[in-house]
Coordinates of N, CA and C in Angstrom, one line a residue:
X306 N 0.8 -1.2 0.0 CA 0.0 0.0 0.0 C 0.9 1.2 0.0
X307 N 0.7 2.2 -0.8 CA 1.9 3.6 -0.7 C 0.9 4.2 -0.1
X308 N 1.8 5.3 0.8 CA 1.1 6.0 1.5 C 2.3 7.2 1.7
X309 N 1.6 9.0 1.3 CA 2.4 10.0 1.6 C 2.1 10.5 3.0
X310 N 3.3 11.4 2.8 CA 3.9 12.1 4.0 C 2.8 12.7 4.9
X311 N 3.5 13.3 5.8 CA 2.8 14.5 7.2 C 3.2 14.8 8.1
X312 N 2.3 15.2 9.2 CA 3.8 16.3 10.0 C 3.9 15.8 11.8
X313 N 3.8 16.2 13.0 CA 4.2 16.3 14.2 C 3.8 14.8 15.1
X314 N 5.4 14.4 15.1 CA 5.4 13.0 16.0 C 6.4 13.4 17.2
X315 N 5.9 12.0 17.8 CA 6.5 12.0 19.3 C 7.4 10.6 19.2
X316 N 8.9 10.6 19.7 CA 9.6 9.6 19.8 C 9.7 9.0 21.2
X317 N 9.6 8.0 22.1 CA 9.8 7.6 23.1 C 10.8 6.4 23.1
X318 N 12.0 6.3 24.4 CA 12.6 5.0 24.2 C 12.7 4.9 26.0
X319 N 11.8 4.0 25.8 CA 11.6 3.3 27.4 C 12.9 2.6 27.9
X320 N 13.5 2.2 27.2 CA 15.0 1.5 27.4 C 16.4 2.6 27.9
X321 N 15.9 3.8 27.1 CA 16.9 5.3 27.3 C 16.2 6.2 28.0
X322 N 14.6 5.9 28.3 CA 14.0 7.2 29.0 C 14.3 8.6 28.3
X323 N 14.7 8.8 27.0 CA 14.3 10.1 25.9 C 13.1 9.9 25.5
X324 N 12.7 11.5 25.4 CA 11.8 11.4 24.2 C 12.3 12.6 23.3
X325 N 11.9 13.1 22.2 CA 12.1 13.9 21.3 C 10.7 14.0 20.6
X326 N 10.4 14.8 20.0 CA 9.7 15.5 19.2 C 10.1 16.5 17.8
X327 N 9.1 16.3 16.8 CA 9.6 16.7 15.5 C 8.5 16.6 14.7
X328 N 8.6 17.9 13.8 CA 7.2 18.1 12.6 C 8.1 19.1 11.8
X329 N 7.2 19.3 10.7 CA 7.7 20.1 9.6 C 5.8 21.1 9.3
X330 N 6.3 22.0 9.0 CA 5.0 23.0 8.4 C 5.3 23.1 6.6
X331 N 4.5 22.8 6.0 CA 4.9 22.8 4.4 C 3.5 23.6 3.6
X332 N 3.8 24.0 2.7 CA 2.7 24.6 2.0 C 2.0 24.3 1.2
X333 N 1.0 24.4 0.4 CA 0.1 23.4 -0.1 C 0.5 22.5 -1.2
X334 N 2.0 22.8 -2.1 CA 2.6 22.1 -2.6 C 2.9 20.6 -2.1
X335 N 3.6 21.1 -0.6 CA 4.2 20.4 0.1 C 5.6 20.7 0.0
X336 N 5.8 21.7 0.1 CA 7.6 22.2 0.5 C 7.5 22.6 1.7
X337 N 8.6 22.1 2.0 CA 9.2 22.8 3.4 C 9.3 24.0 3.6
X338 N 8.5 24.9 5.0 CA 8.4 26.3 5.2 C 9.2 26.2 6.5
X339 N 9.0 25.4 7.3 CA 9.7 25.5 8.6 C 9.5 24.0 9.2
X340 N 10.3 23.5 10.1 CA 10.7 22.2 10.7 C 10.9 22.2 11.8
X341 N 10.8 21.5 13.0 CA 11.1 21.2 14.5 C 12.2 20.0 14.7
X342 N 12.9 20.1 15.4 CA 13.5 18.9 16.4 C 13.7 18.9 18.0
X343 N 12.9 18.6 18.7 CA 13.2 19.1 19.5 C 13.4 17.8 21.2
X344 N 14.2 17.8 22.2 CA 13.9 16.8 23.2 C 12.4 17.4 23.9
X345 N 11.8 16.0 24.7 CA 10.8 16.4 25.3 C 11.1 15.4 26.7
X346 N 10.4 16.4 27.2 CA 10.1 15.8 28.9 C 8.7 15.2 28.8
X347 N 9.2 13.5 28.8 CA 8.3 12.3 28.5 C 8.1 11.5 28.9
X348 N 7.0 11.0 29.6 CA 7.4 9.4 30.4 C 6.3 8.3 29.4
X349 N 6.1 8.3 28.5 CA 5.3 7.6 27.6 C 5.4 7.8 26.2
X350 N 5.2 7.5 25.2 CA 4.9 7.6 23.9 C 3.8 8.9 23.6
X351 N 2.1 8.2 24.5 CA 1.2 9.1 24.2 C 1.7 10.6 24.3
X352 N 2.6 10.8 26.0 CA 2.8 12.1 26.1 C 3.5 12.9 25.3
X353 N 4.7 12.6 24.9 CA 5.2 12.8 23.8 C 4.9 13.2 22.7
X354 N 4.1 12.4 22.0 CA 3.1 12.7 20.7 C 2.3 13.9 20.8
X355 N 1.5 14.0 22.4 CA 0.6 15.0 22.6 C 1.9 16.4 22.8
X356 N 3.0 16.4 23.4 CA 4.0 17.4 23.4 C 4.4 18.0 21.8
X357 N 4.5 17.3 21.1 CA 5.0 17.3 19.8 C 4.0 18.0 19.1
X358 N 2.4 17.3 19.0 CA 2.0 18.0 18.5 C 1.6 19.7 18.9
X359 N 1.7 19.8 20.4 CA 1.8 20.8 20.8 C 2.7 21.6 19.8
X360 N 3.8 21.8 19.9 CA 5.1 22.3 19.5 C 4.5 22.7 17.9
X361 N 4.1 21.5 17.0 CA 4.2 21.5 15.8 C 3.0 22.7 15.2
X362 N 1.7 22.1 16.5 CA 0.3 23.6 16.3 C 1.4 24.8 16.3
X363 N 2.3 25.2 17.3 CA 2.6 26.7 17.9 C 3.3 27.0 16.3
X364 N 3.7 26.4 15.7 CA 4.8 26.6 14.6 C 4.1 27.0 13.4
X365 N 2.9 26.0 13.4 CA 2.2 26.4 11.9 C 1.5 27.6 11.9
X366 N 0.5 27.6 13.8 CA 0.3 29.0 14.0 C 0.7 30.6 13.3
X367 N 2.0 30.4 13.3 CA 2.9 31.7 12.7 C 2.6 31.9 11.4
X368 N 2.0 31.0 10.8 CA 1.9 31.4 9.1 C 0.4 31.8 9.0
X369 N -0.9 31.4 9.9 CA -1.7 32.3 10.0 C -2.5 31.8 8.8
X370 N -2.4 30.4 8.6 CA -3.7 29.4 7.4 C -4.1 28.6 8.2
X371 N -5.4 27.8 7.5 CA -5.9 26.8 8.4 C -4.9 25.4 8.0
X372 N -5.1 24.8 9.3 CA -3.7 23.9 9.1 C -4.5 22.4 9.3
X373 N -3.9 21.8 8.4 CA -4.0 19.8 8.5 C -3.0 19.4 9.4
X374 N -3.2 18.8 10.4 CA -2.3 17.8 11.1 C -2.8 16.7 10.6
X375 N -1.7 15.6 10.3 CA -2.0 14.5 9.9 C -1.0 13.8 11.1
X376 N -1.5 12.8 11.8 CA -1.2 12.0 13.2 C -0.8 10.9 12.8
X377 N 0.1 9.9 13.4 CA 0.1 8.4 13.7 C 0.0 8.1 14.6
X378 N -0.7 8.2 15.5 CA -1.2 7.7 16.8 C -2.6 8.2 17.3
X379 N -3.7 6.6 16.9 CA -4.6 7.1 17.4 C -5.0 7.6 18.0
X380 N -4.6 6.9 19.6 CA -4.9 7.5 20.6 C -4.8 8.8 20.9
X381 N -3.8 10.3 20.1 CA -3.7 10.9 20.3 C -4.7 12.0 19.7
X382 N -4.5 11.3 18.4 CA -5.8 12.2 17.5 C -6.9 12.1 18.3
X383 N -7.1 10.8 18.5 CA -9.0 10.8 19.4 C -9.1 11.9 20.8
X384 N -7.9 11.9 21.7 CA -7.8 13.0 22.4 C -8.0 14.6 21.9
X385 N -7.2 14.8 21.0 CA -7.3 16.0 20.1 C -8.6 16.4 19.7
X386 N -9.3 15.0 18.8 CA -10.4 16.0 18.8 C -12.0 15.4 19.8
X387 N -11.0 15.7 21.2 CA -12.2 15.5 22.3 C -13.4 14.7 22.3
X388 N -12.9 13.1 22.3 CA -13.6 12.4 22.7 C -13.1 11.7 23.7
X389 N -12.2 11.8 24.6 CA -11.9 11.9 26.5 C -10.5 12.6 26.8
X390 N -10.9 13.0 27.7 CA -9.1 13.5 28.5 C -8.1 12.7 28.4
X391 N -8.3 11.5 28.2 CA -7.2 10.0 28.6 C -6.9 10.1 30.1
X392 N -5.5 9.4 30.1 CA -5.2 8.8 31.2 C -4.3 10.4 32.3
X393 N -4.2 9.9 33.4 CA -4.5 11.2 34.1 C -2.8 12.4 34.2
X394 N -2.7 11.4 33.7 CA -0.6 11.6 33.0 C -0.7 13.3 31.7
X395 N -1.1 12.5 31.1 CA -1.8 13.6 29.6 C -2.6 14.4 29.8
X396 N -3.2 14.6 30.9 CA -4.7 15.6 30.7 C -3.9 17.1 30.8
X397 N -3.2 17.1 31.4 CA -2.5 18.3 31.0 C -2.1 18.8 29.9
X398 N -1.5 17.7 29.2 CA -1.1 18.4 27.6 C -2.5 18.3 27.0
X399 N -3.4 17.3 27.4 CA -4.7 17.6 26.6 C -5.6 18.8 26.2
X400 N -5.3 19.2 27.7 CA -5.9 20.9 28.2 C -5.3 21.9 27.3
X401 N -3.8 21.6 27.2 CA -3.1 22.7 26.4 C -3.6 22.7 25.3
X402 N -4.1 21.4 24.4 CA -4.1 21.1 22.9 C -5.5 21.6 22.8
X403 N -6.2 21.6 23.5 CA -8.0 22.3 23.6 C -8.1 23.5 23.7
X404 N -7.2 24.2 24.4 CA -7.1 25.8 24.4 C -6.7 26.4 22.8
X405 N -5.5 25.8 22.4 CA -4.8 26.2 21.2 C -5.6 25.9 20.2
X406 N -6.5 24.9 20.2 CA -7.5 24.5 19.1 C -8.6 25.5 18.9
X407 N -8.5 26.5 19.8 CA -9.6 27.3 20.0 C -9.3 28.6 19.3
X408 N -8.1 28.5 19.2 CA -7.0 29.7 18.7 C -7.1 29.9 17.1
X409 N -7.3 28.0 16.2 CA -7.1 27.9 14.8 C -8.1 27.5 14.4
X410 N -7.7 27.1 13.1 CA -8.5 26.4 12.1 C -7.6 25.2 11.7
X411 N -8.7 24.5 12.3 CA -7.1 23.1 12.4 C -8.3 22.0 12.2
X412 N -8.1 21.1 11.0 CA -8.5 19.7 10.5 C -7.2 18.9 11.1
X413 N -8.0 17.4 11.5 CA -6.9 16.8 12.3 C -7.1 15.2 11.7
X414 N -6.5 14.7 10.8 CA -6.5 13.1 10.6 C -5.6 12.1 10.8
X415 N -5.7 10.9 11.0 CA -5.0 9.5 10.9 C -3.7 9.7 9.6
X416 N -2.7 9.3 9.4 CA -1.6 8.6 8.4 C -1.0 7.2 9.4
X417 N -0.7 6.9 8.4 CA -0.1 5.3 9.1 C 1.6 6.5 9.2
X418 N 2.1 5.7 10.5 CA 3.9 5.8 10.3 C 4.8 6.5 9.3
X419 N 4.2 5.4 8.2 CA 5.3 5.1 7.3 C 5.1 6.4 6.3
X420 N 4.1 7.0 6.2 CA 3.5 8.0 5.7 C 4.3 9.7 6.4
X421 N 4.7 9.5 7.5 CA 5.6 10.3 8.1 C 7.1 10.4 8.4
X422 N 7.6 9.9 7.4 CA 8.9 9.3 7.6 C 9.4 10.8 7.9
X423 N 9.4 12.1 7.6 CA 10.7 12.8 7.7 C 10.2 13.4 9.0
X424 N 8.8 13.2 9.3 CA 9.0 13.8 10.7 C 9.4 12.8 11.7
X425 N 8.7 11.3 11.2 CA 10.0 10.7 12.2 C 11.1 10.8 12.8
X426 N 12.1 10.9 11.7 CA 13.6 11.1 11.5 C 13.4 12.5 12.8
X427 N 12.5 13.7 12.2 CA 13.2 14.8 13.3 C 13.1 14.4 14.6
X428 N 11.6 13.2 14.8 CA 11.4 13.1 16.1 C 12.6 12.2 16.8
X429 N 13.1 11.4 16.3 CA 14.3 10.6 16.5 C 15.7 11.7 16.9
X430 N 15.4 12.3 16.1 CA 16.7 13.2 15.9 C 16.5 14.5 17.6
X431 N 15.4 14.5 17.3 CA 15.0 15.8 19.3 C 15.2 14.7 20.3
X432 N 14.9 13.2 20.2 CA 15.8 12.3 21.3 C 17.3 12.7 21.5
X433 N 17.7 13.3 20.7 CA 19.3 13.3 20.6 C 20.2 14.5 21.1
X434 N 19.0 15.6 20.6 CA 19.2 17.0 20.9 C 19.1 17.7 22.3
X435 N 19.9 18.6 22.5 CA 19.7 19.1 24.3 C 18.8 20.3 24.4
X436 N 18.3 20.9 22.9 CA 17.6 22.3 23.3 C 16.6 22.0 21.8
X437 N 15.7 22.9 21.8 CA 14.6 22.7 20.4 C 15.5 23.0 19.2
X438 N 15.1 22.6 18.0 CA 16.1 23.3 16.6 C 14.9 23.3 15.6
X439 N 14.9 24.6 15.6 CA 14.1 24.8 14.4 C 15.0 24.9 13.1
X440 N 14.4 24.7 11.8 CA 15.4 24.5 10.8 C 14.1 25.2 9.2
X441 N 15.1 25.4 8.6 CA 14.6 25.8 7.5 C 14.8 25.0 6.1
X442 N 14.4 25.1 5.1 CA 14.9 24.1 3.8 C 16.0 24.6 3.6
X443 N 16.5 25.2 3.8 CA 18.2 25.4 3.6 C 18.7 24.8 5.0
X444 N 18.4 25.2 5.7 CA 19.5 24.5 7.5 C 18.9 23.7 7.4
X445 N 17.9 22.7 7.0 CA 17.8 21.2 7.4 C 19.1 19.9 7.2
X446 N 18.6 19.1 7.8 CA 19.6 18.5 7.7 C 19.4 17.7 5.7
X447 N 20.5 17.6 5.4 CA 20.7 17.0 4.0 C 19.6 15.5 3.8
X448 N 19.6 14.7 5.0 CA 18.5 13.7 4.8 C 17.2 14.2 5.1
X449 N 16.7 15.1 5.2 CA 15.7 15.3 5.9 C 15.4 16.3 5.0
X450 N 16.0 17.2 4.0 CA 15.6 17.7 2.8 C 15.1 16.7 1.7
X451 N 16.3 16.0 1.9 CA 16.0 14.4 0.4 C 14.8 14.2 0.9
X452 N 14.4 13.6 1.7 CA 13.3 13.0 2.5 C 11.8 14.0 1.7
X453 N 11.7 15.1 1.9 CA 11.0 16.1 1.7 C 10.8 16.4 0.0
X454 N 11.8 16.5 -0.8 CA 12.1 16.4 -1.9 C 11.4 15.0 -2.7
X455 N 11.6 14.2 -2.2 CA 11.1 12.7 -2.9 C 9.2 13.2 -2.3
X456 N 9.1 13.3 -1.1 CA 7.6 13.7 -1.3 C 6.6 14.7 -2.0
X457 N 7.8 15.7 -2.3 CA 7.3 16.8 -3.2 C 6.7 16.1 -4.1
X458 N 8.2 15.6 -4.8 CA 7.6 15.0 -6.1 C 6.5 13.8 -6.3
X459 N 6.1 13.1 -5.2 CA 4.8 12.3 -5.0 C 5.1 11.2 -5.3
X460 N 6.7 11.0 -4.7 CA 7.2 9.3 -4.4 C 6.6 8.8 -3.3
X461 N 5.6 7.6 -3.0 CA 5.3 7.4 -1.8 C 6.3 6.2 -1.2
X462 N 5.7 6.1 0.6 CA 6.7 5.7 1.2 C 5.8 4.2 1.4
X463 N 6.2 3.2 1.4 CA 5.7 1.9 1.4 C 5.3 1.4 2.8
X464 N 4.1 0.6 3.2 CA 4.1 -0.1 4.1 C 3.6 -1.7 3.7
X465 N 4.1 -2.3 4.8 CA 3.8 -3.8 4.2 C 2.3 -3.8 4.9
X466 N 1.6 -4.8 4.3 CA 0.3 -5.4 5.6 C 0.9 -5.9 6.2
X467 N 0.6 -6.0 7.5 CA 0.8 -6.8 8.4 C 2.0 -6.5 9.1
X468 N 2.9 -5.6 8.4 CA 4.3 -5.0 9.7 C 3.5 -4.7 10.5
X469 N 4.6 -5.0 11.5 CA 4.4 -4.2 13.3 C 4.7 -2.7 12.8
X470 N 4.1 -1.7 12.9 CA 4.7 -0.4 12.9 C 6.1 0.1 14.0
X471 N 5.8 -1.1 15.0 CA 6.9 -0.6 16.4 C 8.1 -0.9 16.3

């Protein structure tokens, strides 16, 4: 099944206790306008994801259009768009993401993983980092431009049936 790109994930590694966070903001082409990497203060995957996409709203914010989030994690979208608090860990970042939703014009859907590859990579990449990095299509990093470039042009990124996404 091919499946394209989208923007604000959460990385967690229960074994390293990091988490990081990373999205990209792109324009209706789909070029790169502006990019995140950043670490996060995490004790779960969900939190994380819910941090990240925090970060990724405040970013798109600044350009001042109505904005698509496209998510890999259900559980996080279904929080987002308020059908429960979750678990009592998150309701804080929940609360954050319900105020700021009040702020835009924000559609919010499902992508599988593999459909996110380059924000992956940044979320991977904010596990690594000691302060946020915002980056531009020029200061990005060289894989994470390619990455961006191949989606422009409407190469999609493959997933098998039946992989584990984890």
């Amino acid at each position: 099944m091919a499946i394209k790109w989208q923007p604000p994930d959460g990385a967690f590694s229960h074994t390293l206790g990091k988490a990081g966070g990373g999205g990209i903001v792109r324009d209706l082409a789909g070029k790169m306008l502006v990019a995140f990497a950043t670490p996060l203060q995490a004790h779960s995957a969900l939190e994380a994801e819910l941090k990240a996409i925090h970060h990724g709203l405040i970013l798109a914010k600044e350009f001042n259009h109505p904005i698509w989030l496209e998510v890999d994690c259900e559980q996080a979208l279904n929080l987002l768009n308020g059908v429960s608090w979750g678990p009592p860990q998150v309701r804080h970042d929940v609360a954050r993401l319900i105020v700021l939703k009040r702020q835009i014009t924000l559609r919010a859907s499902f992508i599988h993983r593999e459909g996110n590859n380059v924000v992956d990579s940044l979320a991977k990449m904010g596990t690594e980092k000691t302060d946020y990095q915002r980056m531009t299509a020029s200061s990005a990093p060289r894989l994470v431009r390619a990455m961006v470039r191949m989606e422009e042009m409407g190469m999609p990124n493959i997933r098998i049936r039946g992989e584990d996404p984890t």
